[in-house]
mmCIF file of C-alpha atoms in Angstrom:
data_model
loop_
_atom_site.group_PDB
_atom_site.id
_atom_site.type_symbol
_atom_site.label_atom_id
_atom_site.label_comp_id
_atom_site.label_asym_id
_atom_site.label_seq_id
_atom_site.Cartn_x
_atom_site.Cartn_y
_atom_site.Cartn_z
ATOM 1 C CA MET X 1003 -23.619 -107.216 -153.693
ATOM 2 C CA THR X 1004 -25.211 -107.263 -157.094
ATOM 3 C CA ARG X 1005 -28.447 -105.668 -157.927
ATOM 4 C CA GLY X 1006 -30.168 -109.064 -158.435
ATOM 5 C CA ARG X 1007 -29.047 -110.355 -155.033
ATOM 6 C CA ARG X 1008 -30.304 -107.208 -153.312
ATOM 7 C CA GLY X 1009 -33.695 -107.656 -154.955
ATOM 8 C CA LYS X 1010 -33.920 -111.306 -153.886
ATOM 9 C CA LEU X 1011 -32.860 -110.412 -150.339
ATOM 10 C CA ALA X 1012 -35.480 -107.637 -150.185
ATOM 11 C CA MET X 1013 -38.196 -110.011 -151.399
ATOM 12 C CA ALA X 1014 -37.177 -112.689 -148.884
ATOM 13 C CA THR X 1015 -37.176 -110.131 -146.068
ATOM 14 C CA ALA X 1016 -40.640 -108.875 -147.075
ATOM 15 C CA ALA X 1017 -42.002 -112.433 -147.250
ATOM 16 C CA LEU X 1018 -40.542 -113.202 -143.816
ATOM 17 C CA GLY X 1019 -42.052 -110.006 -142.375
ATOM 18 C CA ILE X 1020 -45.502 -110.792 -143.791
ATOM 19 C CA GLY X 1021 -45.249 -114.338 -142.448
ATOM 20 C CA LEU X 1022 -44.339 -113.103 -138.961
ATOM 21 C CA LEU X 1023 -47.191 -110.576 -138.969
ATOM 22 C CA SER X 1024 -49.753 -113.246 -139.853
ATOM 23 C CA VAL X 1025 -48.466 -115.596 -137.125
ATOM 24 C CA THR X 1026 -48.534 -112.949 -134.394
ATOM 25 C CA GLY X 1027 -52.042 -111.672 -135.148
ATOM 26 C CA CYS X 1028 -54.887 -111.912 -132.639
ATOM 27 C CA GLY X 1029 -56.432 -114.865 -134.451
ATOM 28 C CA TYR X 1030 -53.344 -116.947 -133.736
ATOM 29 C CA ILE X 1031 -53.702 -116.637 -129.948
ATOM 30 C CA ASN X 1032 -57.434 -116.128 -129.385
ATOM 31 C CA ALA X 1033 -60.298 -118.240 -130.661
ATOM 32 C CA GLN X 1034 -62.602 -116.539 -133.148
ATOM 33 C CA GLN X 1035 -65.859 -115.449 -131.489
ATOM 34 C CA THR X 1036 -67.852 -116.421 -134.566
ATOM 35 C CA THR X 1037 -67.085 -120.102 -133.933
ATOM 36 C CA GLU X 1038 -68.982 -120.091 -130.597
ATOM 37 C CA GLN X 1039 -72.790 -120.092 -130.313
ATOM 38 C CA TYR X 1040 -74.105 -117.748 -127.613
ATOM 39 C CA SER X 1041 -77.149 -115.639 -126.744
ATOM 40 C CA ALA X 1042 -76.395 -112.134 -127.922
ATOM 41 C CA SER X 1043 -79.367 -110.544 -126.189
ATOM 42 C CA ASP X 1044 -81.118 -110.530 -122.809
ATOM 43 C CA GLY X 1045 -82.727 -113.948 -123.242
ATOM 44 C CA THR X 1046 -81.364 -117.468 -123.376
ATOM 45 C CA ARG X 1047 -81.469 -120.200 -126.004
ATOM 46 C CA THR X 1048 -81.882 -123.953 -126.214
ATOM 47 C CA ASP X 1049 -82.946 -126.705 -128.602
ATOM 48 C CA LEU X 1050 -85.546 -129.389 -127.886
ATOM 49 C CA GLY X 1051 -86.177 -131.978 -130.578
ATOM 50 C CA PRO X 1052 -87.163 -130.068 -133.722
ATOM 51 C CA LEU X 1053 -87.749 -126.853 -131.749
ATOM 52 C CA GLN X 1054 -85.191 -124.081 -131.436
ATOM 53 C CA LEU X 1055 -85.946 -121.554 -128.680
ATOM 54 C CA ARG X 1056 -84.148 -118.234 -129.041
ATOM 55 C CA ASN X 1057 -83.937 -115.115 -126.850
ATOM 56 C CA MET X 1058 -86.388 -116.587 -124.344
ATOM 57 C CA MET X 1059 -87.252 -114.595 -121.206
ATOM 58 C CA ILE X 1060 -90.103 -113.875 -118.798
ATOM 59 C CA VAL X 1061 -91.313 -110.292 -118.333
ATOM 60 C CA SER X 1062 -92.979 -109.697 -114.972
ATOM 61 C CA ASP X 1063 -93.425 -107.174 -112.149
ATOM 62 C CA GLY X 1064 -92.556 -109.657 -109.411
ATOM 63 C CA GLU X 1065 -91.941 -113.191 -108.238
ATOM 64 C CA ASP X 1066 -95.583 -114.021 -107.444
ATOM 65 C CA LYS X 1067 -97.087 -111.979 -110.287
ATOM 66 C CA PRO X 1068 -97.967 -113.176 -113.803
ATOM 67 C CA GLY X 1069 -95.132 -113.374 -116.307
ATOM 68 C CA ARG X 1070 -95.227 -113.177 -120.087
ATOM 69 C CA VAL X 1071 -92.842 -115.454 -121.969
ATOM 70 C CA ILE X 1072 -91.285 -113.727 -124.972
ATOM 71 C CA GLY X 1073 -88.766 -114.907 -127.559
ATOM 72 C CA ALA X 1074 -88.833 -116.938 -130.766
ATOM 73 C CA VAL X 1075 -89.704 -120.606 -131.287
ATOM 74 C CA TYR X 1076 -88.621 -122.245 -134.552
ATOM 75 C CA ASN X 1077 -90.053 -125.592 -135.701
ATOM 76 C CA THR X 1078 -87.736 -127.429 -138.106
ATOM 77 C CA SER X 1079 -89.953 -130.510 -138.465
ATOM 78 C CA ALA X 1080 -92.522 -131.417 -141.115
ATOM 79 C CA ASN X 1081 -95.284 -131.580 -138.453
ATOM 80 C CA ASP X 1082 -97.144 -129.004 -136.398
ATOM 81 C CA VAL X 1083 -96.025 -129.183 -132.769
ATOM 82 C CA LYS X 1084 -97.005 -127.656 -129.454
ATOM 83 C CA LEU X 1085 -94.465 -126.323 -126.960
ATOM 84 C CA THR X 1086 -95.579 -126.498 -123.317
ATOM 85 C CA ILE X 1087 -93.776 -124.323 -120.773
ATOM 86 C CA ASN X 1088 -94.219 -125.253 -117.098
ATOM 87 C CA GLY X 1089 -93.091 -122.660 -114.587
ATOM 88 C CA ALA X 1090 -93.176 -122.215 -110.829
ATOM 89 C CA GLY X 1091 -96.210 -123.090 -108.728
ATOM 90 C CA GLY X 1092 -97.860 -125.171 -111.444
ATOM 91 C CA SER X 1093 -98.084 -122.293 -113.924
ATOM 92 C CA GLN X 1094 -98.229 -123.412 -117.539
ATOM 93 C CA THR X 1095 -98.618 -122.005 -121.031
ATOM 94 C CA GLN X 1096 -98.668 -123.583 -124.497
ATOM 95 C CA VAL X 1097 -97.364 -122.328 -127.822
ATOM 96 C CA PRO X 1098 -98.489 -123.992 -131.079
ATOM 97 C CA VAL X 1099 -95.900 -123.835 -133.885
ATOM 98 C CA LYS X 1100 -96.718 -124.765 -137.490
ATOM 99 C CA LYS X 1101 -94.438 -127.105 -139.440
ATOM 100 C CA ASN X 1102 -91.271 -125.548 -140.903
ATOM 101 C CA SER X 1103 -92.249 -122.210 -139.398
ATOM 102 C CA TYR X 1104 -91.710 -120.027 -136.346
ATOM 103 C CA VAL X 1105 -93.622 -118.024 -133.742
ATOM 104 C CA LEU X 1106 -92.416 -114.704 -132.368
ATOM 105 C CA LEU X 1107 -93.920 -114.586 -128.892
ATOM 106 C CA ASN X 1108 -93.396 -110.841 -128.599
ATOM 107 C CA GLU X 1109 -95.580 -110.294 -131.696
ATOM 108 C CA SER X 1110 -98.136 -113.006 -130.991
ATOM 109 C CA SER X 1111 -101.766 -111.966 -130.659
ATOM 110 C CA ASP X 1112 -102.181 -114.836 -128.160
ATOM 111 C CA PRO X 1113 -99.486 -114.124 -125.542
ATOM 112 C CA ALA X 1114 -97.821 -116.936 -123.579
ATOM 113 C CA ILE X 1115 -98.607 -116.024 -119.951
ATOM 114 C CA LEU X 1116 -97.489 -117.922 -116.850
ATOM 115 C CA SER X 1117 -99.686 -117.331 -113.786
ATOM 116 C CA THR X 1118 -96.559 -116.713 -111.704
ATOM 117 C CA ALA X 1119 -93.087 -115.685 -112.888
ATOM 118 C CA GLY X 1120 -91.370 -117.765 -110.226
ATOM 119 C CA GLY X 1121 -88.521 -115.328 -109.629
ATOM 120 C CA LYS X 1122 -87.771 -111.706 -108.922
ATOM 121 C CA PRO X 1123 -86.830 -109.499 -111.864
ATOM 122 C CA GLY X 1124 -83.111 -109.906 -112.478
ATOM 123 C CA SER X 1125 -83.047 -113.579 -111.528
ATOM 124 C CA LEU X 1126 -82.868 -116.782 -113.564
ATOM 125 C CA VAL X 1127 -85.747 -119.228 -113.140
ATOM 126 C CA GLU X 1128 -85.910 -122.831 -114.214
ATOM 127 C CA VAL X 1129 -88.819 -123.878 -116.406
ATOM 128 C CA THR X 1130 -89.623 -127.252 -117.887
ATOM 129 C CA ILE X 1131 -90.256 -127.257 -121.621
ATOM 130 C CA ARG X 1132 -92.010 -130.078 -123.460
ATOM 131 C CA GLU X 1133 -92.524 -130.655 -127.165
ATOM 132 C CA ASP X 1134 -95.463 -132.896 -128.103
ATOM 133 C CA GLY X 1135 -94.118 -134.166 -131.449
ATOM 134 C CA THR X 1136 -91.387 -136.364 -129.954
ATOM 135 C CA ASN X 1137 -92.561 -136.061 -126.316
ATOM 136 C CA LYS X 1138 -89.163 -134.717 -125.304
ATOM 137 C CA ASP X 1139 -88.832 -132.461 -122.312
ATOM 138 C CA ALA X 1140 -85.983 -130.567 -120.656
ATOM 139 C CA LYS X 1141 -85.245 -128.085 -117.921
ATOM 140 C CA PHE X 1142 -84.244 -124.658 -119.130
ATOM 141 C CA LYS X 1143 -83.204 -121.459 -117.297
ATOM 142 C CA VAL X 1144 -84.629 -118.129 -118.445
ATOM 143 C CA PRO X 1145 -84.135 -114.619 -117.059
ATOM 144 C CA VAL X 1146 -86.963 -112.651 -115.457
ATOM 145 C CA LEU X 1147 -87.022 -109.005 -116.535
ATOM 146 C CA ASP X 1148 -89.294 -106.098 -115.628
ATOM 147 C CA SER X 1149 -90.068 -102.702 -117.140
ATOM 148 C CA THR X 1150 -86.724 -101.217 -116.026
ATOM 149 C CA ILE X 1151 -85.756 -101.621 -119.677
ATOM 150 C CA VAL X 1152 -88.402 -99.491 -121.376
ATOM 151 C CA ASP X 1153 -88.606 -101.801 -124.411
ATOM 152 C CA TYR X 1154 -90.107 -104.540 -122.210
ATOM 153 C CA LYS X 1155 -92.784 -102.377 -120.551
ATOM 154 C CA SER X 1156 -95.386 -103.192 -123.212
ATOM 155 C CA PHE X 1157 -94.916 -106.927 -122.531
ATOM 156 C CA LEU X 1158 -95.865 -106.780 -118.840
ATOM 157 C CA PRO X 1159 -98.990 -108.907 -118.400
ATOM 158 C CA THR X 1160 -102.065 -107.112 -117.061
ATOM 159 C CA ALA X 1161 -104.339 -108.634 -114.469
ATOM 160 C CA GLU X 1162 -107.255 -110.512 -115.988
ATOM 161 C CA PRO X 1163 -110.679 -110.011 -114.376
ATOM 162 C CA THR X 1164 -111.864 -113.021 -112.429
ATOM 163 C CA THR X 1165 -115.290 -114.500 -113.173
ATOM 164 C CA SER X 1166 -116.788 -112.877 -110.048
ATOM 165 C CA GLU X 1167 -115.445 -109.454 -111.095
ATOM 166 C CA SER X 1168 -116.768 -109.906 -114.626
ATOM 167 C CA ALA X 1169 -120.209 -110.907 -113.367
ATOM 168 C CA SER X 1170 -120.477 -108.029 -110.885
ATOM 169 C CA GLY X 1171 -119.190 -105.449 -113.357
ATOM 170 C CA THR X 1172 -116.356 -104.343 -111.049
ATOM 171 C CA ALA X 1173 -113.448 -102.929 -113.010
ATOM 172 C CA SER X 1174 -110.156 -104.777 -112.834
ATOM 173 C CA PRO X 1175 -106.809 -102.909 -112.801
ATOM 174 C CA SER X 1176 -106.596 -103.144 -116.602
ATOM 175 C CA GLU X 1177 -110.107 -101.759 -117.008
ATOM 176 C CA THR X 1178 -109.622 -98.410 -115.314
ATOM 177 C CA PRO X 1179 -112.423 -96.063 -116.401
ATOM 178 C CA THR X 1180 -111.360 -92.902 -118.206
ATOM 179 C CA GLU X 1181 -113.282 -89.723 -118.574
ATOM 180 C CA THR X 1182 -114.312 -88.954 -122.133
ATOM 181 C CA PRO X 1183 -114.670 -85.348 -123.208
ATOM 182 C CA SER X 1184 -118.147 -84.148 -124.070
ATOM 183 C CA ALA X 1185 -118.899 -83.234 -127.665
ATOM 184 C CA THR X 1186 -120.928 -80.184 -126.597
ATOM 185 C CA PRO X 1187 -119.370 -77.409 -124.549
ATOM 186 C CA THR X 1188 -120.810 -76.813 -121.102
ATOM 187 C CA PRO X 1189 -121.757 -73.245 -120.185
#
């Protein structure tokens, strides 16, 4: 065999080997994960008209206790819209979202609270979401989480004082009195 033929044979063998390696790779058999949309966190996601709801969940201490809705709501329209979330037992909350903007419910100064979570922590509950711009609505399942995950503890809703408690001056669970130290030492 001549030197030129050996070189051509070596190049053909290398090209064949590279071709076989690229055909037998993982991408040939399995679909790429980046081509599938999924919720990469604890919450769930859905779209409703111009609204995109991401990482949505309810944080609550129990099925019949108040639940705070957290997540992100993106508005892709040129109009301000209001998202209404209807939960179990007639509970409801509304989230206004400015045009071409978003609201992070976990950073909002006006939290989205449902009067009842509708499910035990660890369960999925069905809520009805409605968007007032196109009057579209849909059913949507969200997980109920509690303070087992420490990061969610600060999102647990506290009991609001009722009007009778506010009028009588009785402290509610969130208004527990604390003792303040005196500025002057006692003998």
